[in-house]
Amino acid sequence: MKCTDHYKSIWFVDFEFIQPDGECPNPICMVAREFLTKKTIRLWSHELHSLKKAPFPTDESSLFVAYFASAEIGCFLALGWPVPKRILDLYVEFKNHTCGKFVPTGFGLLSALGYFGLPAIDVAEKVAMRDLILRGAPFSYPEVVSILDYCETDVIACDKLFSVMEDIIDLPRALIRGRYMAAVARMEKAGIPIDVEYLQIFQQNWKDIQGNLIARIDKEYGVYDGLTFKIDRWKEWLENRNIPWPVLPSGQLALDEETFRSVAKTHPIVKPIHELRSTISKLRLNSLTVGMDGRNRCMLSPFQSKTSRNQPSNTKFVFGPSSWLRFLIKPSEGTALAYIDYSQQELAIAAFFSGDIKMQEAYQSGDFYLSFAKMAGAAPACATKGTHGAIRDQFKTVALGVLYGLSAEGLARSLGLPIFRGKELLRLHQATFPTFWKWSQAIGDHAILSGKLQTVLGWNLHVDRNPNLRSLCNFPMQANGAEMIRLACSMATESGITICCPVHDAVLIEAPIHQIDEAVASMKTFMADASSLVLGGFSLKSDEKIIRFPDRYTDQRGVQMWETVCDLCGRTAC
DNA sequence: TCTATATCACCC
DNA sequence: AAACGGGTGATATAGA
C-alpha cells in the first residue's frame, strides 16, 4: 500500500498564464487530470474567473500535484480560490532527487521526463506554444484548442512522472516542501513596497550620473573610454609613472579593491581612480521588477541552490544588489514593515546538532564571540564589547570562518596576522569546542562514505566525484537553516501574516501601522517554533527592525552610497 | 557582433 | 591545485 492510497483523489494541475515583470500571474487556462479515473477538466480564462473555487476537491483528502506549484498556486491566489491543503511538487522532488548531481538538460518538466526515460513533447513545440501564449489575447478558436491541448500534455506528463517517482518520494516530508510552495506563492504575490518616485529619478539620471563622475575624475588619468575602464590604458598610465602593480598568475593586472588599497599606501595618486571604480561598480541600479502598484515582485526560485535555499535573480530582487539599494524599500501610507532575522542562525545550528555544550552555552549567552573569547582565556570574565572590541572581532572571524572550513592561513590573511597567530586562534577554537570538531569530522566522513547528506526534513545532497570537504561540512548548517525559514514562512503566511519576502535567514513582513507590533511578535513566535522543530526542541532567538511610514528601510552599510546618489540626483537623502 | 572566460563585487 | 560555504551578475577582453 502506497502513501498516496490514503487520498481519495490525486489531481495533476497545470495553468497557462501571462505574467509581466513585477506583476501577478494572469491565468489563461487550466487543465486538471485525476490520477485514478483520468477524469480531465479543461477550462479557459473566462470559465476560471467565474469560479469561486477550484473545480476539484482541494481538502486534506485530495492530493494536488504540479510541477513548480508556486506558479499554479499563484493562479489560485489571482482567482481568489482557496489554496489546496496537500501539495506535492514534482519539480521540488526531482530537484531533491538529483541534488548535487549534474543534470545537463536542467530541471524543467521535459528534463525530468527524460531523466526517467519517459517520452516528452518536443522542446521546439513547447517554445512555440509558450510564444503563442505570451503573444496574448485575442486567441482564435483553433488557438484556444491548441493551447488547452498543450496544457493537457503537461498534466499528462505530470501523471507519468508521478507514476515513476511515487516510490522514491518521501511523501510526508515532500508535503512539507509542497506546503512551502504555497507560501512562496503568497510571498510572490505580496512583493516589497518600493519608493517608485526615487527609483524613477535614479533610473532617469543613471547614465548622466556615471558620465559626470567619470568625467570629473578621469580628467587626470585618461583611462576611460566612455563608460568603460580600459585595462591597457591603466597599464600604460602606471608604466609611464613607474608605479609597480601586482599581477595575477594569468599575467593580468590585479584590479581588486585590496590591490588598489595596498598600492595607494605608497602611491596615493591611485586613490581617486580606485574610488571612482568602486563607486561605479556599486552604481548598478539594476532592473528591479516593480509592478504597477509599486511593489517589487519576482520569482523567489525556491530550492534552487544545492542547500535548497531560494536564489532569486539579483537584478530583479531588491535584496540582491548592494545594500544601499534597500533604502528604496518604503512602507506605504498607514503601513509598517519589519525585517526579522534569526540571531546567529548557523552558529546555533552547529551548536545544537553537534551537541557541543560549550558552544550552546556561548550561543545562549547572547554574545557568542565574546563568550568564546572568554572561554578560550583570551578575555577576562568582565570583558564587554566596549572594552574588548578588537578581541571580539578576531574571535568573530574565527567562529564564523570555522563554519566554512577556513584554514589557519586564510584566517591569518583575513585578520592581517602572521600565520602562527592564525594557527593559534584555530587551535583555541578546537580546544574550546572539541565536540563540535568531532561532529564536523563525522559529517565529512559520513558524506564521503555514504555518498549522501540529508537534513532533518529530508533534503538531500549527493556527493560528487570531486567533493569539497568544506562544502560538505557546511551543508548541515546552511541546508537546515533553509528548512527552518521555510517552515516559518509556511506557518506565518497560513496564519495570515503578510511576508513580503524571505532573505535566507530573515523575512520582511508588512502590516497596518497599528498592528505591526503584534505581527512582529507573532512572526517571531513562528520563527522560534520553526527552529524548535528543526533543532529538536531548541528555539532560536531573532532580532527585528521595524520601519513605520513615512520612514524608509535603512542599512548602515549603505548610508554613504545612498547619500551620494541622492546628492547627485539633487534629492534630499531622507 | 556574438559568445565564452576570467575576474571581481555583492548578498546571507 | 587550492586552501572560506551557498549564490547572482556585471565588466572587460579575447576569440569565433
Short mmCIF file of C-alpha atoms in Angstrom, two decimals, chain A residues 187 190-193 295 319 329-332 335-341 485 488-489 492-493 495-503 506-513 515-527 543-548 553:
data_model
loop_
_atom_site.label_atom_id
_atom_site.label_comp_id
_atom_site.label_asym_id
_atom_site.label_seq_id
_atom_site.Cartn_x
_atom_site.Cartn_y
_atom_site.Cartn_z
CA MET A 187 5.08 35.98 -0.79
CA ALA A 190 2.75 40.30 -1.70
CA GLY A 191 6.03 41.70 -3.03
CA ILE A 192 8.05 44.52 -1.49
CA PRO A 193 6.80 48.13 -1.42
CA ARG A 295 5.80 46.52 -5.48
CA PHE A 319 17.61 42.45 -1.63
CA ILE A 329 12.13 49.96 0.34
CA LYS A 330 9.44 52.12 1.86
CA PRO A 331 6.15 51.24 3.53
CA SER A 332 3.10 52.86 2.01
CA THR A 335 1.58 50.56 6.96
CA ALA A 336 4.82 49.40 8.51
CA LEU A 337 7.45 46.86 7.63
CA ALA A 338 9.64 44.69 9.82
CA TYR A 339 12.83 42.86 8.96
CA ILE A 340 13.22 39.93 11.30
CA ASP A 341 16.27 37.70 11.21
CA ILE A 485 12.98 29.66 7.39
CA ALA A 488 8.45 29.71 9.48
CA CYS A 489 7.22 31.17 6.16
CA ALA A 492 3.21 32.52 9.18
CA THR A 493 1.61 33.00 5.76
CA SER A 495 -1.91 32.34 9.69
CA GLY A 496 -2.44 35.47 7.61
CA ILE A 497 0.82 37.34 8.19
CA THR A 498 1.94 39.18 5.08
CA ILE A 499 5.51 38.18 4.32
CA CYS A 500 6.94 40.33 1.54
CA CYS A 501 9.91 38.04 1.04
CA PRO A 502 12.39 35.73 2.73
CA VAL A 503 16.10 36.63 2.81
CA ALA A 506 15.29 36.56 7.62
CA VAL A 507 11.88 37.77 6.45
CA LEU A 508 10.42 41.13 5.60
CA ILE A 509 6.83 41.41 6.83
CA GLU A 510 4.18 44.08 6.39
CA ALA A 511 1.18 45.13 8.47
CA PRO A 512 -1.02 48.14 9.13
CA ILE A 513 0.94 50.50 11.37
CA GLN A 515 -0.82 46.06 14.03
CA ILE A 516 2.89 45.83 13.30
CA ASP A 517 3.98 45.10 16.86
CA GLU A 518 1.53 42.27 17.09
CA ALA A 519 2.59 40.93 13.70
CA VAL A 520 6.26 41.05 14.71
CA ALA A 521 5.56 39.18 17.94
CA SER A 522 3.60 36.58 16.04
CA MET A 523 6.26 36.18 13.34
CA LYS A 524 8.95 35.79 15.97
CA THR A 525 6.93 33.04 17.61
CA PHE A 526 6.59 31.20 14.30
CA MET A 527 10.32 31.54 13.72
CA ASP A 543 16.18 40.29 16.00
CA GLU A 544 13.82 42.79 14.43
CA LYS A 545 13.98 46.17 12.79
CA ILE A 546 10.67 47.97 12.37
CA ILE A 547 10.11 50.63 9.70
CA ARG A 548 6.98 52.75 10.03
CA TYR A 553 14.30 50.92 5.17
#
